[in-house]
Amino acid sequence: MIWILLILCFLLLLFLIIIFTRLSIRVSYFHHNDNDDLNIEFRIWFGLIKFKKHIPLIKIDDNSPSIVVKTKKKKDHSSEKTSDTGVHQITSDDVTTNFKNVKDILEHVIQMHVIIRKFFKKISVKQFEWHTLFGVGDAAITGVLCGGLWTIKGGITGLLSNYFKLKEMPVLTVTPHFQATVIQTQVSCIFQFRIGHAIFAGLKLIKFWKGGRPKLKSNTNLSKEKTKSV
């Protein structure tokens, strides 16, 4: 009996530790002309346990002027398809049913958005840096496009501050290059949240999706119900 209590206490303690553990996600993305590179690192307990993932998105072949991309081919041995044409009548009841279906879908999307946004508010952005070197070879066009880049970066930063908790001011730079055509950008950010918040948000989404999926009515079902009532 004592051993069972000790095991239960240990499992409870382990569960509490996992719930209150903070997970840090460091994302680093680098783009230069035709090359992309993405690094993702997960850390818990001040880096005592960490996992790194390096994702080279696109690679230029050194032996030939070509791009090396991994692809998967899926063969489809489907039979020949036949299509039937006909005349369909759309009644006012069909329009009402379609509007009701759209309304139900929008309500469920809004409720799901509320759950996700509450979880996002638990996420802290410890660092966000975005540096860009840009040029098209023409000084006037480069200046105009760099102004557009500043607008885009400002809008994305505003979305981050609206959905997440920014712990530090974002560092944004746009450096114009007037003599050459170049596109180089580097983004690095650190997200941090408690694992328990992610678990609870996932459970809420599962419960919501299983018990609250909208029951959409088709026009054929509506016509069948009318026939039965008659």
PDB file of C-alpha atoms in Angstrom:
ATOM      1  CA  MET A   1       0.000   0.000   0.000  1.00  0.00           C
ATOM      2  CA  ILE A   2       2.835   2.366   0.865  1.00  0.00           C
ATOM      3  CA  TRP A   3       4.546   1.640  -2.454  1.00  0.00           C
ATOM      4  CA  ILE A   4       1.353   2.431  -4.349  1.00  0.00           C
ATOM      5  CA  LEU A   5       1.042   5.765  -2.530  1.00  0.00           C
ATOM      6  CA  LEU A   6       4.671   6.577  -3.264  1.00  0.00           C
ATOM      7  CA  ILE A   7       4.205   5.783  -6.950  1.00  0.00           C
ATOM      8  CA  LEU A   8       1.047   7.906  -7.107  1.00  0.00           C
ATOM      9  CA  CYS A   9       2.810  10.797  -5.359  1.00  0.00           C
ATOM     10  CA  PHE A  10       5.732  10.509  -7.772  1.00  0.00           C
ATOM     11  CA  LEU A  11       3.418  10.508 -10.796  1.00  0.00           C
ATOM     12  CA  LEU A  12       1.521  13.502  -9.419  1.00  0.00           C
ATOM     13  CA  LEU A  13       4.769  15.374  -8.803  1.00  0.00           C
ATOM     14  CA  LEU A  14       5.990  14.529 -12.298  1.00  0.00           C
ATOM     15  CA  PHE A  15       2.701  15.720 -13.785  1.00  0.00           C
ATOM     16  CA  LEU A  16       2.924  19.026 -11.899  1.00  0.00           C
ATOM     17  CA  ILE A  17       6.517  19.517 -13.027  1.00  0.00           C
ATOM     18  CA  ILE A  18       5.518  18.967 -16.655  1.00  0.00           C
ATOM     19  CA  ILE A  19       2.509  21.257 -16.333  1.00  0.00           C
ATOM     20  CA  PHE A  20       4.547  24.182 -14.967  1.00  0.00           C
ATOM     21  CA  THR A  21       7.620  23.620 -17.160  1.00  0.00           C
ATOM     22  CA  ARG A  22       8.341  26.436 -19.588  1.00  0.00           C
ATOM     23  CA  LEU A  23       9.125  25.456 -23.158  1.00  0.00           C
ATOM     24  CA  SER A  24      11.326  27.812 -25.162  1.00  0.00           C
ATOM     25  CA  ILE A  25      11.258  27.646 -28.950  1.00  0.00           C
ATOM     26  CA  ARG A  26      14.022  29.444 -30.823  1.00  0.00           C
ATOM     27  CA  VAL A  27      13.375  29.935 -34.529  1.00  0.00           C
ATOM     28  CA  SER A  28      16.044  31.215 -36.915  1.00  0.00           C
ATOM     29  CA  TYR A  29      15.378  31.704 -40.618  1.00  0.00           C
ATOM     30  CA  PHE A  30      17.851  32.951 -43.226  1.00  0.00           C
ATOM     31  CA  HIS A  31      17.145  33.701 -46.880  1.00  0.00           C
ATOM     32  CA  HIS A  32      19.707  34.826 -49.444  1.00  0.00           C
ATOM     33  CA  ASN A  33      18.724  34.991 -53.110  1.00  0.00           C
ATOM     34  CA  ASP A  34      17.835  31.344 -53.918  1.00  0.00           C
ATOM     35  CA  ASN A  35      18.927  29.721 -50.664  1.00  0.00           C
ATOM     36  CA  ASP A  36      16.782  29.224 -47.564  1.00  0.00           C
ATOM     37  CA  ASP A  37      17.788  27.866 -44.187  1.00  0.00           C
ATOM     38  CA  LEU A  38      15.619  27.212 -41.127  1.00  0.00           C
ATOM     39  CA  ASN A  39      16.718  26.213 -37.623  1.00  0.00           C
ATOM     40  CA  ILE A  40      14.318  25.343 -34.790  1.00  0.00           C
ATOM     41  CA  GLU A  41      15.454  24.618 -31.254  1.00  0.00           C
ATOM     42  CA  PHE A  42      13.309  23.424 -28.322  1.00  0.00           C
ATOM     43  CA  ARG A  43      14.543  23.962 -24.752  1.00  0.00           C
ATOM     44  CA  ILE A  44      13.275  23.171 -21.278  1.00  0.00           C
ATOM     45  CA  TRP A  45      14.790  23.577 -17.822  1.00  0.00           C
ATOM     46  CA  PHE A  46      17.236  26.325 -18.853  1.00  0.00           C
ATOM     47  CA  GLY A  47      18.682  24.277 -21.701  1.00  0.00           C
ATOM     48  CA  LEU A  48      19.226  21.103 -19.700  1.00  0.00           C
ATOM     49  CA  ILE A  49      17.121  19.268 -22.282  1.00  0.00           C
ATOM     50  CA  LYS A  50      17.107  20.603 -25.818  1.00  0.00           C
ATOM     51  CA  PHE A  51      16.322  19.413 -29.304  1.00  0.00           C
ATOM     52  CA  LYS A  52      17.533  21.026 -32.517  1.00  0.00           C
ATOM     53  CA  LYS A  53      16.118  20.650 -36.002  1.00  0.00           C
ATOM     54  CA  HIS A  54      17.867  21.981 -39.094  1.00  0.00           C
ATOM     55  CA  ILE A  55      15.751  22.301 -42.227  1.00  0.00           C
ATOM     56  CA  PRO A  56      17.524  23.310 -45.463  1.00  0.00           C
ATOM     57  CA  LEU A  57      14.510  24.318 -47.530  1.00  0.00           C
ATOM     58  CA  ILE A  58      16.211  24.858 -50.887  1.00  0.00           C
ATOM     59  CA  LYS A  59      19.712  23.929 -51.989  1.00  0.00           C
ATOM     60  CA  ILE A  60      21.555  25.001 -55.106  1.00  0.00           C
ATOM     61  CA  ASP A  61      23.367  22.184 -56.890  1.00  0.00           C
ATOM     62  CA  ASP A  62      27.109  22.841 -56.971  1.00  0.00           C
ATOM     63  CA  ASN A  63      27.719  20.747 -60.104  1.00  0.00           C
ATOM     64  CA  SER A  64      25.053  22.310 -62.285  1.00  0.00           C
ATOM     65  CA  PRO A  65      22.888  25.466 -62.364  1.00  0.00           C
ATOM     66  CA  SER A  66      19.880  23.715 -60.885  1.00  0.00           C
ATOM     67  CA  ILE A  67      17.941  23.468 -57.631  1.00  0.00           C
ATOM     68  CA  VAL A  68      17.831  20.299 -55.591  1.00  0.00           C
ATOM     69  CA  VAL A  69      14.359  19.687 -54.166  1.00  0.00           C
ATOM     70  CA  LYS A  70      13.031  16.509 -52.549  1.00  0.00           C
ATOM     71  CA  THR A  71       9.690  15.480 -53.964  1.00  0.00           C
ATOM     72  CA  LYS A  72       7.285  12.614 -53.455  1.00  0.00           C
ATOM     73  CA  LYS A  73       5.334  11.072 -56.305  1.00  0.00           C
ATOM     74  CA  LYS A  74       1.947   9.534 -55.689  1.00  0.00           C
ATOM     75  CA  LYS A  75       0.440   7.323 -58.344  1.00  0.00           C
ATOM     76  CA  ASP A  76      -3.283   7.290 -58.740  1.00  0.00           C
ATOM     77  CA  HIS A  77      -4.836   4.225 -60.393  1.00  0.00           C
ATOM     78  CA  SER A  78      -8.370   5.500 -60.324  1.00  0.00           C
ATOM     79  CA  SER A  79     -10.984   4.378 -62.772  1.00  0.00           C
ATOM     80  CA  GLU A  80     -12.518   6.552 -65.404  1.00  0.00           C
ATOM     81  CA  LYS A  81     -14.899   9.150 -64.099  1.00  0.00           C
ATOM     82  CA  THR A  82     -18.237   9.928 -65.677  1.00  0.00           C
ATOM     83  CA  SER A  83     -20.161  13.109 -65.198  1.00  0.00           C
ATOM     84  CA  ASP A  84     -23.875  13.574 -65.423  1.00  0.00           C
ATOM     85  CA  THR A  85     -25.476  16.840 -66.383  1.00  0.00           C
ATOM     86  CA  GLY A  86     -28.921  17.868 -65.381  1.00  0.00           C
ATOM     87  CA  VAL A  87     -31.161  20.720 -64.355  1.00  0.00           C
ATOM     88  CA  HIS A  88     -31.401  21.577 -60.675  1.00  0.00           C
ATOM     89  CA  GLN A  89     -33.962  23.880 -59.125  1.00  0.00           C
ATOM     90  CA  ILE A  90     -32.897  26.229 -56.336  1.00  0.00           C
ATOM     91  CA  THR A  91     -35.732  27.184 -54.042  1.00  0.00           C
ATOM     92  CA  SER A  92     -35.943  29.727 -51.240  1.00  0.00           C
ATOM     93  CA  ASP A  93     -35.625  26.882 -48.717  1.00  0.00           C
ATOM     94  CA  ASP A  94     -32.313  25.862 -50.307  1.00  0.00           C
ATOM     95  CA  VAL A  95     -31.002  29.407 -49.957  1.00  0.00           C
ATOM     96  CA  THR A  96     -32.140  29.545 -46.321  1.00  0.00           C
ATOM     97  CA  THR A  97     -30.441  26.216 -45.580  1.00  0.00           C
ATOM     98  CA  ASN A  98     -27.175  27.364 -47.166  1.00  0.00           C
ATOM     99  CA  PHE A  99     -27.217  30.599 -45.185  1.00  0.00           C
ATOM    100  CA  LYS A 100     -27.823  28.649 -41.977  1.00  0.00           C
ATOM    101  CA  ASN A 101     -24.904  26.323 -42.761  1.00  0.00           C
ATOM    102  CA  VAL A 102     -22.600  29.287 -43.358  1.00  0.00           C
ATOM    103  CA  LYS A 103     -23.784  30.882 -40.105  1.00  0.00           C
ATOM    104  CA  ASP A 104     -23.065  27.683 -38.139  1.00  0.00           C
ATOM    105  CA  ILE A 105     -19.597  27.371 -39.658  1.00  0.00           C
ATOM    106  CA  LEU A 106     -18.753  31.000 -38.845  1.00  0.00           C
ATOM    107  CA  GLU A 107     -19.931  30.588 -35.247  1.00  0.00           C
ATOM    108  CA  HIS A 108     -17.726  27.524 -34.758  1.00  0.00           C
ATOM    109  CA  VAL A 109     -14.732  29.208 -36.382  1.00  0.00           C
ATOM    110  CA  ILE A 110     -15.168  32.196 -34.061  1.00  0.00           C
ATOM    111  CA  GLN A 111     -15.380  29.945 -30.989  1.00  0.00           C
ATOM    112  CA  MET A 112     -12.271  28.035 -32.088  1.00  0.00           C
ATOM    113  CA  HIS A 113     -10.496  31.342 -32.678  1.00  0.00           C
ATOM    114  CA  VAL A 114     -11.303  32.378 -29.099  1.00  0.00           C
ATOM    115  CA  ILE A 115      -9.682  29.201 -27.715  1.00  0.00           C
ATOM    116  CA  ILE A 116      -6.572  29.624 -29.864  1.00  0.00           C
ATOM    117  CA  ARG A 117      -6.263  33.329 -29.064  1.00  0.00           C
ATOM    118  CA  LYS A 118      -6.466  32.682 -25.325  1.00  0.00           C
ATOM    119  CA  PHE A 119      -3.562  30.254 -25.694  1.00  0.00           C
ATOM    120  CA  PHE A 120      -1.590  32.742 -27.800  1.00  0.00           C
ATOM    121  CA  LYS A 121      -1.958  35.299 -25.006  1.00  0.00           C
ATOM    122  CA  LYS A 122      -0.067  32.866 -22.759  1.00  0.00           C
ATOM    123  CA  ILE A 123       2.893  32.836 -25.160  1.00  0.00           C
ATOM    124  CA  SER A 124       5.711  35.279 -24.465  1.00  0.00           C
ATOM    125  CA  VAL A 125       7.958  36.557 -27.247  1.00  0.00           C
ATOM    126  CA  LYS A 126      11.350  36.976 -25.606  1.00  0.00           C
ATOM    127  CA  GLN A 127      13.143  38.115 -28.756  1.00  0.00           C
ATOM    128  CA  PHE A 128      12.159  39.151 -32.258  1.00  0.00           C
ATOM    129  CA  GLU A 129      14.707  40.407 -34.783  1.00  0.00           C
ATOM    130  CA  TRP A 130      14.162  40.875 -38.491  1.00  0.00           C
ATOM    131  CA  HIS A 131      16.973  42.210 -40.684  1.00  0.00           C
ATOM    132  CA  THR A 132      16.649  42.688 -44.428  1.00  0.00           C
ATOM    133  CA  LEU A 133      19.114  43.700 -47.151  1.00  0.00           C
ATOM    134  CA  PHE A 134      17.274  44.548 -50.360  1.00  0.00           C
ATOM    135  CA  GLY A 135      18.080  46.006 -53.738  1.00  0.00           C
ATOM    136  CA  VAL A 136      16.924  45.800 -57.361  1.00  0.00           C
ATOM    137  CA  GLY A 137      19.754  47.715 -59.049  1.00  0.00           C
ATOM    138  CA  ASP A 138      17.753  50.940 -59.409  1.00  0.00           C
ATOM    139  CA  ALA A 139      17.991  53.513 -56.616  1.00  0.00           C
ATOM    140  CA  ALA A 140      14.496  54.995 -57.014  1.00  0.00           C
ATOM    141  CA  ILE A 141      12.681  51.662 -57.212  1.00  0.00           C
ATOM    142  CA  THR A 142      14.766  50.262 -54.360  1.00  0.00           C
ATOM    143  CA  GLY A 143      13.788  53.200 -52.147  1.00  0.00           C
ATOM    144  CA  VAL A 144      10.073  52.744 -52.865  1.00  0.00           C
ATOM    145  CA  LEU A 145      10.183  48.997 -52.278  1.00  0.00           C
ATOM    146  CA  CYS A 146      12.128  49.416 -49.035  1.00  0.00           C
ATOM    147  CA  GLY A 147       9.357  51.717 -47.825  1.00  0.00           C
ATOM    148  CA  GLY A 148       6.883  48.957 -48.623  1.00  0.00           C
ATOM    149  CA  LEU A 149       9.010  46.485 -46.652  1.00  0.00           C
ATOM    150  CA  TRP A 150       8.893  48.790 -43.639  1.00  0.00           C
ATOM    151  CA  THR A 151       5.088  48.866 -43.915  1.00  0.00           C
ATOM    152  CA  ILE A 152       4.895  45.060 -44.079  1.00  0.00           C
ATOM    153  CA  LYS A 153       7.213  44.641 -41.116  1.00  0.00           C
ATOM    154  CA  GLY A 154       5.240  47.166 -39.092  1.00  0.00           C
ATOM    155  CA  GLY A 155       1.985  45.337 -39.815  1.00  0.00           C
ATOM    156  CA  ILE A 156       3.415  41.940 -38.848  1.00  0.00           C
ATOM    157  CA  THR A 157       4.876  43.405 -35.642  1.00  0.00           C
ATOM    158  CA  GLY A 158       1.468  44.860 -34.822  1.00  0.00           C
ATOM    159  CA  LEU A 159      -0.134  41.432 -35.236  1.00  0.00           C
ATOM    160  CA  LEU A 160       2.492  39.892 -32.951  1.00  0.00           C
ATOM    161  CA  SER A 161       1.844  42.469 -30.239  1.00  0.00           C
ATOM    162  CA  ASN A 162      -1.907  41.911 -30.594  1.00  0.00           C
ATOM    163  CA  TYR A 163      -1.823  38.113 -30.299  1.00  0.00           C
ATOM    164  CA  PHE A 164       1.262  37.478 -28.140  1.00  0.00           C
ATOM    165  CA  LYS A 165       2.988  39.044 -25.145  1.00  0.00           C
ATOM    166  CA  LEU A 166       6.059  40.948 -26.302  1.00  0.00           C
ATOM    167  CA  LYS A 167       8.678  41.020 -23.553  1.00  0.00           C
ATOM    168  CA  GLU A 168      11.160  43.085 -25.569  1.00  0.00           C
ATOM    169  CA  MET A 169      10.887  45.628 -28.342  1.00  0.00           C
ATOM    170  CA  PRO A 170      11.281  44.048 -31.789  1.00  0.00           C
ATOM    171  CA  VAL A 171      14.460  44.905 -33.678  1.00  0.00           C
ATOM    172  CA  LEU A 172      13.677  45.687 -37.322  1.00  0.00           C
ATOM    173  CA  THR A 173      16.063  46.888 -40.013  1.00  0.00           C
ATOM    174  CA  VAL A 174      15.800  47.411 -43.754  1.00  0.00           C
ATOM    175  CA  THR A 175      19.098  48.162 -45.496  1.00  0.00           C
ATOM    176  CA  PRO A 176      18.802  49.287 -49.127  1.00  0.00           C
ATOM    177  CA  HIS A 177      21.413  48.227 -51.673  1.00  0.00           C
ATOM    178  CA  PHE A 178      21.335  50.641 -54.608  1.00  0.00           C
ATOM    179  CA  GLN A 179      24.090  49.154 -56.790  1.00  0.00           C
ATOM    180  CA  ALA A 180      23.044  45.497 -57.115  1.00  0.00           C
ATOM    181  CA  THR A 181      20.095  43.131 -57.082  1.00  0.00           C
ATOM    182  CA  VAL A 182      20.031  41.311 -53.770  1.00  0.00           C
ATOM    183  CA  ILE A 183      17.417  39.857 -51.434  1.00  0.00           C
ATOM    184  CA  GLN A 184      18.693  38.808 -48.034  1.00  0.00           C
ATOM    185  CA  THR A 185      16.648  38.513 -44.866  1.00  0.00           C
ATOM    186  CA  GLN A 186      17.219  37.008 -41.448  1.00  0.00           C
ATOM    187  CA  VAL A 187      14.555  36.405 -38.802  1.00  0.00           C
ATOM    188  CA  SER A 188      15.242  35.162 -35.285  1.00  0.00           C
ATOM    189  CA  CYS A 189      12.691  34.887 -32.494  1.00  0.00           C
ATOM    190  CA  ILE A 190      12.191  33.116 -29.179  1.00  0.00           C
ATOM    191  CA  PHE A 191       8.746  31.955 -28.025  1.00  0.00           C
ATOM    192  CA  GLN A 192       8.136  30.734 -24.486  1.00  0.00           C
ATOM    193  CA  PHE A 193       5.077  29.187 -22.819  1.00  0.00           C
ATOM    194  CA  ARG A 194       4.148  26.651 -20.173  1.00  0.00           C
ATOM    195  CA  ILE A 195       3.523  23.118 -21.393  1.00  0.00           C
ATOM    196  CA  GLY A 196       0.385  22.968 -19.250  1.00  0.00           C
ATOM    197  CA  HIS A 197      -1.186  25.850 -21.178  1.00  0.00           C
ATOM    198  CA  ALA A 198      -0.582  23.984 -24.450  1.00  0.00           C
ATOM    199  CA  ILE A 199      -2.060  20.767 -23.017  1.00  0.00           C
ATOM    200  CA  PHE A 200      -5.192  22.513 -21.735  1.00  0.00           C
ATOM    201  CA  ALA A 201      -5.661  24.366 -25.035  1.00  0.00           C
ATOM    202  CA  GLY A 202      -5.319  21.085 -26.940  1.00  0.00           C
ATOM    203  CA  LEU A 203      -7.883  19.391 -24.696  1.00  0.00           C
ATOM    204  CA  LYS A 204     -10.299  22.283 -25.211  1.00  0.00           C
ATOM    205  CA  LEU A 205      -9.907  22.042 -28.976  1.00  0.00           C
ATOM    206  CA  ILE A 206     -10.451  18.269 -28.933  1.00  0.00           C
ATOM    207  CA  LYS A 207     -13.548  18.610 -26.749  1.00  0.00           C
ATOM    208  CA  PHE A 208     -14.871  21.441 -28.891  1.00  0.00           C
ATOM    209  CA  TRP A 209     -14.229  19.581 -32.151  1.00  0.00           C
ATOM    210  CA  LYS A 210     -15.818  16.326 -30.988  1.00  0.00           C
ATOM    211  CA  GLY A 211     -18.857  17.772 -29.266  1.00  0.00           C
ATOM    212  CA  GLY A 212     -19.467  20.992 -31.140  1.00  0.00           C
ATOM    213  CA  ARG A 213     -19.018  20.271 -34.814  1.00  0.00           C
ATOM    214  CA  PRO A 214     -21.697  21.969 -36.895  1.00  0.00           C
ATOM    215  CA  LYS A 215     -24.376  19.682 -38.305  1.00  0.00           C
ATOM    216  CA  LEU A 216     -24.782  20.902 -41.840  1.00  0.00           C
ATOM    217  CA  LYS A 217     -27.940  20.170 -43.767  1.00  0.00           C
ATOM    218  CA  SER A 218     -27.820  19.437 -47.468  1.00  0.00           C
ATOM    219  CA  ASN A 219     -30.526  20.391 -49.896  1.00  0.00           C
ATOM    220  CA  THR A 220     -31.281  16.716 -50.614  1.00  0.00           C
ATOM    221  CA  ASN A 221     -31.873  16.015 -46.936  1.00  0.00           C
ATOM    222  CA  LEU A 222     -34.169  19.002 -46.732  1.00  0.00           C
ATOM    223  CA  SER A 223     -36.217  17.779 -49.680  1.00  0.00           C
ATOM    224  CA  LYS A 224     -36.456  14.296 -48.134  1.00  0.00           C
ATOM    225  CA  GLU A 225     -37.737  15.774 -44.868  1.00  0.00           C
ATOM    226  CA  LYS A 226     -40.387  17.675 -46.809  1.00  0.00           C
ATOM    227  CA  THR A 227     -41.446  14.516 -48.669  1.00  0.00           C
ATOM    228  CA  LYS A 228     -41.821  12.588 -45.410  1.00  0.00           C
ATOM    229  CA  SER A 229     -43.859  15.355 -43.833  1.00  0.00           C
ATOM    230  CA  VAL A 230     -46.210  15.364 -46.829  1.00  0.00           C
TER     231      VAL A 230
END
